[in-house]
Amino acid sequence: MSIKLGIIGGGQLAWMMADAVNKLGVKLIVQTPSQNDPAVSIAQDSIFAPINDAAATEILARKCDIITFENEFVNLAALSLLEKKGVCFRPQLSALAPVLDKYEQRCYFKELGLPVPEFLALSREQEIELQIANFGFPIVLKARRHGYDGQGTFIIRDIATLSKIINQSQTQFLVEEFVPFQRELAIIAARSVNGEIVIYPTVETFQENQVCRWVIAPAKISQEQSLEIEAIAHKLLNSLQYVGILGIELFLKADGTILVNEIAPRTHNSGHFTLDACATSQFEQHLRAVCGLPLTNTTLNCHSAVMVNLLGYEISQSDYQKQRQQLADIPQAIVHWYGKTESRPGRKLGHITVLSDQDNRNAVEGIIHQIESIWYPPEKICENFPK
Ligand code: ADP
């Protein structure tokens, strides 16, 4: 009998599970706010409710064997009551608890002995200037909860701006040192119910205004660095007793030091290349893990791959047919279009992966530039490649 899998969140991350759902014969039921959300079209059944609506999750639980997450902005306290009543969440809620608040997540990493940027939780009772006395500018301010795609992350250059943002908001913040990284890296790893672990090749990611623009797989790093990152992944997965896919974001400094920035307890944008460029996608691997199936091969099936996000740059209801066709005409390109009904600046509308038989950096940058030139108006094209 096929497994009935509930998923909290019906965005593109759930939508990209479509092939794996069919392959593994899983019945998918989504809890998502709107009928227009991408994964509604691939689900057998949908419950239209906000992600953090635990009463809706209780209804979802009655229809499913297992519940997983495409979005971690859930009401953990309310879900815990369901878990106590026997609802099976994978990853289990104890693996989510330490990571939903960015400050608590950082404390967790530090206790595990992982390398992290200097950070502290801002208190509203004390003078801000005193609290950040050891940091210096620029400084990075982050909302402790519900930040994503750079929403809630601010790179700040002076005390006046810092005070203004904090005073105008009720949000709880952490601050951290600005890391002058040479590159940003990410790794996707999975752990099964039996504790088996598989890891994808480390990738290089590039963020502009805190939003991921593109990913290159594999990252050009030393074997030592690669092993160090894999060891970080093992440590995190095992200590959290994690089940499913975990995305880990890292900073690589010019002196070769690696710092952990943050983790995402779900499939991750930096792993979208796996759909086309790896033996098994992160989406299939996640389903395998949470459904109690054995994990499978994570190797690249090409020499290298580049994934470029197609971000909204205007408010529009266009489906961008012409640009999508031009992108699809690039040799060895695969365009994934999420079918969203409205475009807004910064919104992830789709992505494109281009496979390559070589890993010449100039050629890779040329492809990224070609994609961005087709997709964006001239003033939005990113010219800023890390050296
Ligand atoms: P989000 O959860 O919104 O993605 P992140 O912590 O991943 O937030 O930050 C988004 C981006 O902001 C990072 O990928 C990086 O480019 C930049 N950033 C975040 N923290 C720092 C830092 N301490 N130093 C320098 N840049 C940072």
mmCIF file of C-alpha atoms and ligand atoms in Angstrom:
data_model
loop_
_atom_site.group_PDB
_atom_site.id
_atom_site.type_symbol
_atom_site.label_atom_id
_atom_site.label_comp_id
_atom_site.label_asym_id
_atom_site.label_seq_id
_atom_site.Cartn_x
_atom_site.Cartn_y
_atom_site.Cartn_z
ATOM 1 C CA MET A 1 0.000 0.000 0.000
ATOM 2 C CA SER A 2 1.333 3.415 -0.873
ATOM 3 C CA ILE A 3 2.410 5.824 1.867
ATOM 4 C CA LYS A 4 0.183 8.844 2.465
ATOM 5 C CA LEU A 5 2.508 11.759 3.032
ATOM 6 C CA GLY A 6 1.333 15.098 4.347
ATOM 7 C CA ILE A 7 3.431 18.136 3.605
ATOM 8 C CA ILE A 8 3.166 21.451 5.391
ATOM 9 C CA GLY A 9 3.684 24.056 2.676
ATOM 10 C CA GLY A 10 2.693 23.882 -0.990
ATOM 11 C CA GLY A 11 5.245 26.130 -2.665
ATOM 12 C CA GLN A 12 7.820 25.259 -5.293
ATOM 13 C CA LEU A 13 9.826 23.055 -2.926
ATOM 14 C CA ALA A 14 6.843 20.716 -2.568
ATOM 15 C CA TRP A 15 6.014 21.059 -6.262
ATOM 16 C CA MET A 16 9.487 19.856 -7.238
ATOM 17 C CA MET A 17 8.746 16.553 -5.489
ATOM 18 C CA ALA A 18 6.329 15.663 -8.327
ATOM 19 C CA ASP A 19 8.588 13.221 -10.194
ATOM 20 C CA ALA A 20 9.719 11.528 -7.009
ATOM 21 C CA VAL A 21 6.132 11.254 -5.767
ATOM 22 C CA ASN A 22 5.177 9.418 -8.964
ATOM 23 C CA LYS A 23 8.298 7.270 -8.977
ATOM 24 C CA LEU A 24 7.891 6.153 -5.367
ATOM 25 C CA GLY A 25 4.105 5.894 -5.557
ATOM 26 C CA VAL A 26 3.591 8.244 -2.602
ATOM 27 C CA LYS A 27 0.194 9.898 -2.090
ATOM 28 C CA LEU A 28 0.781 13.558 -1.358
ATOM 29 C CA ILE A 29 -1.557 15.770 0.665
ATOM 30 C CA VAL A 30 -0.568 19.418 1.155
ATOM 31 C CA GLN A 31 -1.444 22.055 3.726
ATOM 32 C CA THR A 32 -0.988 25.402 2.033
ATOM 33 C CA PRO A 33 -2.695 28.807 2.174
ATOM 34 C CA SER A 34 -3.894 29.192 -1.409
ATOM 35 C CA GLN A 35 -5.392 27.151 -4.238
ATOM 36 C CA ASN A 36 -2.901 28.863 -6.547
ATOM 37 C CA ASP A 37 0.136 27.474 -4.714
ATOM 38 C CA PRO A 38 2.403 25.405 -7.004
ATOM 39 C CA ALA A 39 2.127 22.021 -5.238
ATOM 40 C CA VAL A 40 -1.688 21.946 -5.243
ATOM 41 C CA SER A 41 -1.514 20.670 -8.833
ATOM 42 C CA ILE A 42 0.568 17.616 -7.901
ATOM 43 C CA ALA A 43 -1.232 16.718 -4.653
ATOM 44 C CA GLN A 44 -4.012 14.151 -4.358
ATOM 45 C CA ASP A 45 -5.688 16.321 -1.766
ATOM 46 C CA SER A 46 -5.104 19.786 -0.279
ATOM 47 C CA ILE A 47 -6.053 21.575 2.905
ATOM 48 C CA PHE A 48 -6.140 25.313 2.352
ATOM 49 C CA ALA A 49 -4.866 26.868 5.548
ATOM 50 C CA PRO A 50 -1.842 28.851 6.708
ATOM 51 C CA ILE A 51 1.331 26.896 7.439
ATOM 52 C CA ASN A 52 1.135 27.673 11.160
ATOM 53 C CA ASP A 53 -2.498 26.578 11.531
ATOM 54 C CA ALA A 54 -2.106 23.529 13.785
ATOM 55 C CA ALA A 55 -5.851 22.778 13.740
ATOM 56 C CA ALA A 56 -5.521 22.323 9.968
ATOM 57 C CA THR A 57 -2.465 20.109 10.540
ATOM 58 C CA GLU A 58 -4.596 17.943 12.838
ATOM 59 C CA ILE A 59 -6.999 17.427 9.922
ATOM 60 C CA LEU A 60 -4.024 16.743 7.643
ATOM 61 C CA ALA A 61 -2.735 14.164 10.137
ATOM 62 C CA ARG A 62 -5.989 12.208 9.933
ATOM 63 C CA LYS A 63 -5.446 11.815 6.194
ATOM 64 C CA CYS A 64 -1.748 10.808 6.314
ATOM 65 C CA ASP A 65 0.751 8.310 7.721
ATOM 66 C CA ILE A 66 3.631 10.780 7.982
ATOM 67 C CA ILE A 67 3.906 14.587 7.894
ATOM 68 C CA THR A 68 6.926 16.475 6.591
ATOM 69 C CA PHE A 69 7.743 20.137 5.979
ATOM 70 C CA GLU A 70 8.557 22.305 2.998
ATOM 71 C CA ASN A 71 8.356 25.339 5.241
ATOM 72 C CA GLU A 72 9.560 25.486 8.830
ATOM 73 C CA PHE A 73 7.541 28.503 9.966
ATOM 74 C CA VAL A 74 5.186 26.294 11.942
ATOM 75 C CA ASN A 75 3.666 26.565 15.407
ATOM 76 C CA LEU A 76 5.938 24.117 17.151
ATOM 77 C CA ALA A 77 4.170 24.216 20.534
ATOM 78 C CA ALA A 78 0.817 23.361 18.956
ATOM 79 C CA LEU A 79 2.335 20.646 16.752
ATOM 80 C CA SER A 80 3.991 19.095 19.837
ATOM 81 C CA LEU A 81 0.525 18.300 21.197
ATOM 82 C CA LEU A 82 -0.201 16.426 17.967
ATOM 83 C CA GLU A 83 3.114 14.581 18.160
ATOM 84 C CA LYS A 84 2.232 13.521 21.723
ATOM 85 C CA LYS A 85 -1.028 12.116 20.376
ATOM 86 C CA GLY A 86 0.976 9.943 17.985
ATOM 87 C CA VAL A 87 1.240 12.031 14.806
ATOM 88 C CA CYS A 88 4.488 11.105 13.009
ATOM 89 C CA PHE A 89 6.492 14.178 11.949
ATOM 90 C CA ARG A 90 9.686 13.683 9.947
ATOM 91 C CA PRO A 91 11.980 15.351 10.723
ATOM 92 C CA GLN A 92 10.623 14.901 14.254
ATOM 93 C CA LEU A 93 9.846 18.125 16.124
ATOM 94 C CA SER A 94 12.819 17.758 18.490
ATOM 95 C CA ALA A 95 15.052 18.180 15.412
ATOM 96 C CA LEU A 96 13.258 21.395 14.428
ATOM 97 C CA ALA A 97 13.158 22.922 17.910
ATOM 98 C CA PRO A 98 16.807 24.070 18.091
ATOM 99 C CA VAL A 99 16.820 25.601 14.602
ATOM 100 C CA LEU A 100 13.683 27.724 14.162
ATOM 101 C CA ASP A 101 15.124 30.715 16.018
ATOM 102 C CA LYS A 102 18.347 31.934 14.366
ATOM 103 C CA TYR A 103 19.889 32.847 17.733
ATOM 104 C CA GLU A 104 19.091 29.473 19.291
ATOM 105 C CA GLN A 105 20.363 27.791 16.130
ATOM 106 C CA ARG A 106 23.686 29.595 16.470
ATOM 107 C CA CYS A 107 23.931 28.671 20.169
ATOM 108 C CA TYR A 108 23.274 25.051 19.187
ATOM 109 C CA PHE A 109 26.108 25.133 16.613
ATOM 110 C CA LYS A 110 28.456 26.688 19.141
ATOM 111 C CA GLU A 111 27.685 24.053 21.755
ATOM 112 C CA LEU A 112 28.430 21.391 19.130
ATOM 113 C CA GLY A 113 31.819 23.023 18.590
ATOM 114 C CA LEU A 114 31.043 24.152 15.020
ATOM 115 C CA PRO A 115 32.789 27.306 13.713
ATOM 116 C CA VAL A 116 30.340 30.250 13.565
ATOM 117 C CA PRO A 117 30.580 34.052 13.191
ATOM 118 C CA GLU A 118 30.608 36.063 16.445
ATOM 119 C CA PHE A 119 27.009 36.768 17.442
ATOM 120 C CA LEU A 120 24.756 37.899 20.263
ATOM 121 C CA ALA A 121 21.065 38.321 21.000
ATOM 122 C CA LEU A 122 20.052 41.974 21.252
ATOM 123 C CA SER A 123 18.273 42.929 24.435
ATOM 124 C CA ARG A 124 15.769 45.779 24.394
ATOM 125 C CA GLU A 125 16.596 46.667 27.982
ATOM 126 C CA GLN A 126 20.209 47.627 27.401
ATOM 127 C CA GLU A 127 21.868 50.390 25.404
ATOM 128 C CA ILE A 128 22.424 49.059 21.840
ATOM 129 C CA GLU A 129 25.786 50.762 21.454
ATOM 130 C CA LEU A 130 27.122 49.032 24.564
ATOM 131 C CA GLN A 131 25.909 45.626 23.428
ATOM 132 C CA ILE A 132 27.659 45.807 20.073
ATOM 133 C CA ALA A 133 30.803 47.490 21.387
ATOM 134 C CA ASN A 134 33.003 44.541 20.342
ATOM 135 C CA PHE A 135 31.729 44.332 16.779
ATOM 136 C CA GLY A 136 32.410 47.450 14.724
ATOM 137 C CA PHE A 137 30.648 48.221 11.428
ATOM 138 C CA PRO A 138 29.446 46.833 9.093
ATOM 139 C CA ILE A 139 27.344 44.617 11.306
ATOM 140 C CA VAL A 140 24.672 42.090 10.350
ATOM 141 C CA LEU A 141 21.270 42.336 11.994
ATOM 142 C CA LYS A 142 18.903 39.385 11.685
ATOM 143 C CA ALA A 143 15.343 38.775 12.789
ATOM 144 C CA ARG A 144 15.498 35.719 15.044
ATOM 145 C CA ARG A 145 12.345 34.167 13.605
ATOM 146 C CA HIS A 146 10.736 33.843 10.178
ATOM 147 C CA GLY A 147 13.576 35.293 8.092
ATOM 148 C CA TYR A 148 14.065 33.880 4.599
ATOM 149 C CA ASP A 149 15.523 34.994 1.270
ATOM 150 C CA GLY A 150 17.111 37.938 3.021
ATOM 151 C CA GLN A 151 13.804 39.128 4.525
ATOM 152 C CA GLY A 152 14.792 40.106 8.035
ATOM 153 C CA THR A 153 18.557 40.242 7.314
ATOM 154 C CA PHE A 154 20.199 43.676 7.193
ATOM 155 C CA ILE A 155 23.805 44.632 6.583
ATOM 156 C CA ILE A 156 24.219 47.835 8.556
ATOM 157 C CA ARG A 157 26.919 50.442 8.409
ATOM 158 C CA ASP A 158 26.145 52.840 11.259
ATOM 159 C CA ILE A 159 24.562 53.015 14.684
ATOM 160 C CA ALA A 160 21.778 55.404 13.613
ATOM 161 C CA THR A 161 20.429 52.920 11.034
ATOM 162 C CA LEU A 162 20.777 50.060 13.483
ATOM 163 C CA SER A 163 18.843 51.890 16.210
ATOM 164 C CA LYS A 164 16.189 52.998 13.758
ATOM 165 C CA ILE A 165 15.423 49.477 12.516
ATOM 166 C CA ILE A 166 15.371 48.036 16.023
ATOM 167 C CA ASN A 167 13.186 50.803 17.448
ATOM 168 C CA GLN A 168 10.687 50.670 14.603
ATOM 169 C CA SER A 169 10.048 46.982 15.059
ATOM 170 C CA GLN A 170 8.741 44.613 17.713
ATOM 171 C CA THR A 171 10.909 41.806 16.326
ATOM 172 C CA GLN A 172 13.578 40.035 18.379
ATOM 173 C CA PHE A 173 16.982 40.384 16.714
ATOM 174 C CA LEU A 174 20.427 38.925 16.826
ATOM 175 C CA VAL A 175 23.497 40.742 15.590
ATOM 176 C CA GLU A 176 26.618 39.191 14.203
ATOM 177 C CA GLU A 177 29.971 40.140 12.804
ATOM 178 C CA PHE A 178 30.028 40.881 9.089
ATOM 179 C CA VAL A 179 32.055 38.044 7.557
ATOM 180 C CA PRO A 180 34.176 39.287 4.630
ATOM 181 C CA PHE A 181 33.794 35.934 2.912
ATOM 182 C CA GLN A 182 35.548 35.011 -0.304
ATOM 183 C CA ARG A 183 32.746 32.711 -1.362
ATOM 184 C CA GLU A 184 29.513 31.326 0.027
ATOM 185 C CA LEU A 185 29.125 27.569 0.022
ATOM 186 C CA ALA A 186 26.282 25.190 0.712
ATOM 187 C CA ILE A 187 25.808 21.492 1.154
ATOM 188 C CA ILE A 188 22.741 19.298 1.015
ATOM 189 C CA ALA A 189 22.749 16.197 3.183
ATOM 190 C CA ALA A 190 20.192 13.562 4.103
ATOM 191 C CA ARG A 191 19.760 11.138 6.989
ATOM 192 C CA SER A 192 17.420 8.164 6.989
ATOM 193 C CA VAL A 193 15.277 6.719 9.758
ATOM 194 C CA ASN A 194 18.059 4.158 10.342
ATOM 195 C CA GLY A 195 20.743 6.815 10.635
ATOM 196 C CA GLU A 196 22.238 6.270 7.171
ATOM 197 C CA ILE A 197 23.712 9.519 5.765
ATOM 198 C CA VAL A 198 24.284 10.640 2.173
ATOM 199 C CA ILE A 199 25.819 13.937 1.108
ATOM 200 C CA TYR A 200 25.747 15.864 -2.181
ATOM 201 C CA PRO A 201 28.785 17.679 -3.580
ATOM 202 C CA THR A 202 29.450 21.041 -1.919
ATOM 203 C CA VAL A 203 28.313 23.939 -4.100
ATOM 204 C CA GLU A 204 29.222 27.596 -4.443
ATOM 205 C CA THR A 205 26.299 29.975 -4.027
ATOM 206 C CA PHE A 206 26.004 33.646 -4.866
ATOM 207 C CA GLN A 207 23.585 35.977 -3.114
ATOM 208 C CA GLU A 208 22.744 39.509 -4.178
ATOM 209 C CA ASN A 209 20.868 41.629 -1.663
ATOM 210 C CA GLN A 210 20.763 38.496 0.484
ATOM 211 C CA VAL A 211 18.833 36.493 -2.147
ATOM 212 C CA CYS A 212 20.341 33.505 -3.965
ATOM 213 C CA ARG A 213 21.074 34.388 -7.597
ATOM 214 C CA TRP A 214 22.964 31.312 -8.703
ATOM 215 C CA VAL A 215 24.680 28.100 -7.642
ATOM 216 C CA ILE A 216 27.678 26.340 -9.184
ATOM 217 C CA ALA A 217 28.188 22.625 -8.599
ATOM 218 C CA PRO A 218 30.668 21.421 -7.565
ATOM 219 C CA ALA A 219 32.413 24.218 -5.631
ATOM 220 C CA LYS A 220 36.115 24.623 -6.317
ATOM 221 C CA ILE A 221 37.453 23.819 -2.863
ATOM 222 C CA SER A 222 40.267 21.649 -1.563
ATOM 223 C CA GLN A 223 39.692 18.057 -0.552
ATOM 224 C CA GLU A 224 40.461 19.067 3.026
ATOM 225 C CA GLN A 225 37.740 21.725 2.954
ATOM 226 C CA SER A 226 35.342 19.288 1.384
ATOM 227 C CA LEU A 227 35.975 16.767 4.171
ATOM 228 C CA GLU A 228 35.615 19.489 6.798
ATOM 229 C CA ILE A 229 32.201 20.458 5.407
ATOM 230 C CA GLU A 230 31.079 16.841 5.210
ATOM 231 C CA ALA A 231 32.124 16.358 8.833
ATOM 232 C CA ILE A 232 29.982 19.390 9.787
ATOM 233 C CA ALA A 233 27.022 17.828 7.963
ATOM 234 C CA HIS A 234 27.487 14.497 9.754
ATOM 235 C CA LYS A 235 27.746 16.189 13.130
ATOM 236 C CA LEU A 236 24.581 18.216 12.596
ATOM 237 C CA LEU A 237 22.492 15.351 11.194
ATOM 238 C CA ASN A 238 23.516 12.968 13.949
ATOM 239 C CA SER A 239 23.192 15.365 16.852
ATOM 240 C CA LEU A 240 19.724 16.448 15.693
ATOM 241 C CA GLN A 241 18.821 12.774 15.009
ATOM 242 C CA TYR A 242 17.546 14.326 11.832
ATOM 243 C CA VAL A 243 15.435 12.509 9.217
ATOM 244 C CA GLY A 244 15.173 14.060 5.743
ATOM 245 C CA ILE A 245 17.114 16.607 3.712
ATOM 246 C CA LEU A 246 19.011 19.355 5.512
ATOM 247 C CA GLY A 247 20.484 22.405 3.728
ATOM 248 C CA ILE A 248 23.613 23.924 5.287
ATOM 249 C CA GLU A 249 24.914 27.385 4.308
ATOM 250 C CA LEU A 250 28.544 28.270 4.939
ATOM 251 C CA PHE A 251 31.056 31.065 4.500
ATOM 252 C CA LEU A 252 34.538 30.426 3.089
ATOM 253 C CA LYS A 253 37.014 33.107 4.144
ATOM 254 C CA ALA A 254 40.081 34.153 2.164
ATOM 255 C CA ASP A 255 42.370 32.358 4.649
ATOM 256 C CA GLY A 256 40.503 29.102 3.976
ATOM 257 C CA THR A 257 38.481 29.158 7.223
ATOM 258 C CA ILE A 258 34.956 27.802 7.007
ATOM 259 C CA LEU A 259 32.092 29.139 9.146
ATOM 260 C CA VAL A 260 28.551 27.783 9.377
ATOM 261 C CA ASN A 261 25.982 30.489 8.615
ATOM 262 C CA GLU A 262 22.685 28.693 8.977
ATOM 263 C CA ILE A 263 20.764 25.525 8.251
ATOM 264 C CA ALA A 264 17.372 24.900 6.685
ATOM 265 C CA PRO A 265 15.448 21.812 7.854
ATOM 266 C CA ARG A 266 14.042 20.982 4.411
ATOM 267 C CA THR A 267 14.978 20.815 0.751
ATOM 268 C CA HIS A 268 16.919 23.922 -0.195
ATOM 269 C CA ASN A 269 17.418 26.268 -3.149
ATOM 270 C CA SER A 270 21.129 25.408 -3.245
ATOM 271 C CA GLY A 271 20.113 21.808 -4.045
ATOM 272 C CA HIS A 272 17.873 22.471 -7.038
ATOM 273 C CA PHE A 273 20.693 21.469 -9.396
ATOM 274 C CA THR A 274 20.270 17.880 -8.115
ATOM 275 C CA LEU A 275 17.013 17.565 -10.091
ATOM 276 C CA ASP A 276 18.904 17.489 -13.384
ATOM 277 C CA ALA A 277 22.555 17.057 -12.477
ATOM 278 C CA CYS A 278 22.583 14.199 -9.937
ATOM 279 C CA ALA A 279 21.725 10.526 -9.879
ATOM 280 C CA THR A 280 18.985 11.236 -7.308
ATOM 281 C CA SER A 281 17.410 14.621 -6.654
ATOM 282 C CA GLN A 282 17.244 16.181 -3.194
ATOM 283 C CA PHE A 283 13.448 15.896 -3.509
ATOM 284 C CA GLU A 284 13.495 12.138 -4.057
ATOM 285 C CA GLN A 285 16.096 11.747 -1.328
ATOM 286 C CA HIS A 286 13.891 13.666 1.105
ATOM 287 C CA LEU A 287 10.882 11.489 0.287
ATOM 288 C CA ARG A 288 13.006 8.357 0.655
ATOM 289 C CA ALA A 289 14.270 9.475 4.051
ATOM 290 C CA VAL A 290 10.924 10.514 5.515
ATOM 291 C CA CYS A 291 9.105 7.459 4.094
ATOM 292 C CA GLY A 292 11.658 5.092 5.663
ATOM 293 C CA LEU A 293 13.190 3.971 2.348
ATOM 294 C CA PRO A 294 16.925 3.435 1.806
ATOM 295 C CA LEU A 295 18.850 6.492 0.572
ATOM 296 C CA THR A 296 20.527 6.411 -2.840
ATOM 297 C CA ASN A 297 23.314 7.788 -4.972
ATOM 298 C CA THR A 298 24.100 11.527 -4.774
ATOM 299 C CA THR A 299 26.821 11.775 -7.424
ATOM 300 C CA LEU A 300 26.855 14.317 -10.236
ATOM 301 C CA ASN A 301 25.917 12.866 -13.625
ATOM 302 C CA CYS A 302 27.834 15.614 -15.460
ATOM 303 C CA HIS A 303 31.134 17.381 -14.961
ATOM 304 C CA SER A 304 29.571 20.497 -13.513
ATOM 305 C CA ALA A 305 26.261 22.326 -13.406
ATOM 306 C CA VAL A 306 25.029 25.841 -12.882
ATOM 307 C CA MET A 307 21.607 26.737 -11.473
ATOM 308 C CA VAL A 308 20.290 30.267 -11.897
ATOM 309 C CA ASN A 309 17.156 31.481 -10.095
ATOM 310 C CA LEU A 310 14.589 33.287 -12.227
ATOM 311 C CA LEU A 311 13.626 36.028 -9.783
ATOM 312 C CA GLY A 312 10.715 38.391 -10.334
ATOM 313 C CA TYR A 313 11.770 41.961 -11.197
ATOM 314 C CA GLU A 314 8.361 43.637 -11.604
ATOM 315 C CA ILE A 315 4.737 43.264 -10.615
ATOM 316 C CA SER A 316 3.128 41.389 -13.467
ATOM 317 C CA GLN A 317 0.897 38.495 -14.405
ATOM 318 C CA SER A 318 2.982 37.579 -17.422
ATOM 319 C CA ASP A 319 4.063 33.960 -17.804
ATOM 320 C CA TYR A 320 7.215 35.121 -19.630
ATOM 321 C CA GLN A 321 6.770 32.565 -22.445
ATOM 322 C CA LYS A 322 9.238 34.260 -24.774
ATOM 323 C CA GLN A 323 12.067 34.495 -22.233
ATOM 324 C CA ARG A 324 11.429 30.931 -21.086
ATOM 325 C CA GLN A 325 11.710 29.665 -24.656
ATOM 326 C CA GLN A 326 14.975 31.550 -25.198
ATOM 327 C CA LEU A 327 16.335 30.069 -21.981
ATOM 328 C CA ALA A 328 15.252 26.553 -22.960
ATOM 329 C CA ASP A 329 17.174 26.971 -26.241
ATOM 330 C CA ILE A 330 20.505 27.234 -24.387
ATOM 331 C CA PRO A 331 22.347 23.926 -24.976
ATOM 332 C CA GLN A 332 21.981 21.427 -22.083
ATOM 333 C CA ALA A 333 19.549 23.726 -20.282
ATOM 334 C CA ILE A 334 16.496 22.628 -18.329
ATOM 335 C CA VAL A 335 13.991 25.319 -17.310
ATOM 336 C CA HIS A 336 11.763 24.760 -14.268
ATOM 337 C CA TRP A 337 8.823 27.160 -14.154
ATOM 338 C CA TYR A 338 6.847 27.150 -10.904
ATOM 339 C CA GLY A 339 3.571 28.315 -12.455
ATOM 340 C CA LYS A 340 2.989 31.191 -10.021
ATOM 341 C CA THR A 341 0.175 33.464 -11.110
ATOM 342 C CA GLU A 342 1.856 36.721 -10.146
ATOM 343 C CA SER A 343 5.381 38.045 -10.407
ATOM 344 C CA ARG A 344 6.784 40.399 -7.760
ATOM 345 C CA PRO A 345 10.320 41.757 -7.375
ATOM 346 C CA GLY A 346 12.514 39.124 -5.730
ATOM 347 C CA ARG A 347 9.902 36.353 -5.957
ATOM 348 C CA LYS A 348 11.279 33.002 -7.088
ATOM 349 C CA LEU A 349 9.343 32.239 -10.296
ATOM 350 C CA GLY A 350 11.485 29.429 -11.610
ATOM 351 C CA HIS A 351 15.050 28.310 -12.147
ATOM 352 C CA ILE A 352 17.243 27.025 -14.939
ATOM 353 C CA THR A 353 19.958 24.415 -14.711
ATOM 354 C CA VAL A 354 22.653 24.129 -17.360
ATOM 355 C CA LEU A 355 24.806 21.009 -17.427
ATOM 356 C CA SER A 356 28.388 21.176 -18.608
ATOM 357 C CA ASP A 357 31.142 18.770 -19.616
ATOM 358 C CA GLN A 358 33.856 21.104 -18.395
ATOM 359 C CA ASP A 359 34.425 23.289 -15.362
ATOM 360 C CA ASN A 360 36.063 26.311 -16.903
ATOM 361 C CA ARG A 361 35.167 29.239 -14.628
ATOM 362 C CA ASN A 362 34.981 31.766 -17.473
ATOM 363 C CA ALA A 363 32.627 29.517 -19.420
ATOM 364 C CA VAL A 364 30.402 29.081 -16.347
ATOM 365 C CA GLU A 365 30.288 32.837 -15.755
ATOM 366 C CA GLY A 366 29.488 33.299 -19.436
ATOM 367 C CA ILE A 367 26.465 31.003 -19.097
ATOM 368 C CA ILE A 368 25.232 32.841 -16.001
ATOM 369 C CA HIS A 369 25.578 36.143 -17.816
ATOM 370 C CA GLN A 370 23.770 34.783 -20.871
ATOM 371 C CA ILE A 371 20.870 33.565 -18.695
ATOM 372 C CA GLU A 372 20.625 36.828 -16.763
ATOM 373 C CA SER A 373 20.744 38.830 -20.013
ATOM 374 C CA ILE A 374 17.788 36.880 -21.371
ATOM 375 C CA TRP A 375 15.832 37.026 -18.128
ATOM 376 C CA TYR A 376 16.403 40.470 -16.599
ATOM 377 C CA PRO A 377 16.130 44.000 -17.952
ATOM 378 C CA PRO A 378 19.682 45.406 -18.427
ATOM 379 C CA GLU A 379 19.798 47.319 -15.125
ATOM 380 C CA LYS A 380 19.049 44.150 -13.107
ATOM 381 C CA ILE A 381 21.773 41.951 -14.601
ATOM 382 C CA CYS A 382 24.391 40.999 -12.055
ATOM 383 C CA GLU A 383 27.921 41.937 -13.135
ATOM 384 C CA ASN A 384 29.374 41.259 -9.750
ATOM 385 C CA PHE A 385 31.107 37.889 -9.904
ATOM 386 C CA PRO A 386 33.203 36.990 -6.863
ATOM 387 C CA LYS A 387 36.898 36.936 -7.736
HETATM 388 P P1 ADP B 1 18.145 34.138 5.125
HETATM 389 O O1 ADP B 1 17.642 33.135 6.111
HETATM 390 O O2 ADP B 1 17.248 35.285 4.929
HETATM 391 O O3 ADP B 1 18.599 33.509 3.833
HETATM 392 P P2 ADP B 1 20.954 34.387 5.771
HETATM 393 O O4 ADP B 1 21.507 34.301 7.132
HETATM 394 O O5 ADP B 1 21.187 33.169 4.918
HETATM 395 O O6 ADP B 1 19.428 34.767 5.822
HETATM 396 O O7 ADP B 1 21.553 35.646 5.046
HETATM 397 C C1 ADP B 1 21.321 35.910 3.681
HETATM 398 C C2 ADP B 1 22.608 36.356 3.038
HETATM 399 O O8 ADP B 1 23.094 37.535 3.712
HETATM 400 C C3 ADP B 1 23.756 35.378 3.126
HETATM 401 O O9 ADP B 1 23.693 34.397 2.124
HETATM 402 C C4 ADP B 1 24.943 36.309 2.948
HETATM 403 O O10 ADP B 1 25.109 36.677 1.597
HETATM 404 C C5 ADP B 1 24.504 37.523 3.739
HETATM 405 N N1 ADP B 1 24.956 37.384 5.141
HETATM 406 C C6 ADP B 1 24.284 36.809 6.146
HETATM 407 N N2 ADP B 1 25.004 36.835 7.289
HETATM 408 C C7 ADP B 1 26.167 37.429 6.991
HETATM 409 C C8 ADP B 1 27.337 37.748 7.739
HETATM 410 N N3 ADP B 1 27.438 37.501 9.033
HETATM 411 N N4 ADP B 1 28.364 38.369 7.089
HETATM 412 C C9 ADP B 1 28.269 38.675 5.769
HETATM 413 N N5 ADP B 1 27.186 38.413 5.018
HETATM 414 C C10 ADP B 1 26.148 37.795 5.605
#
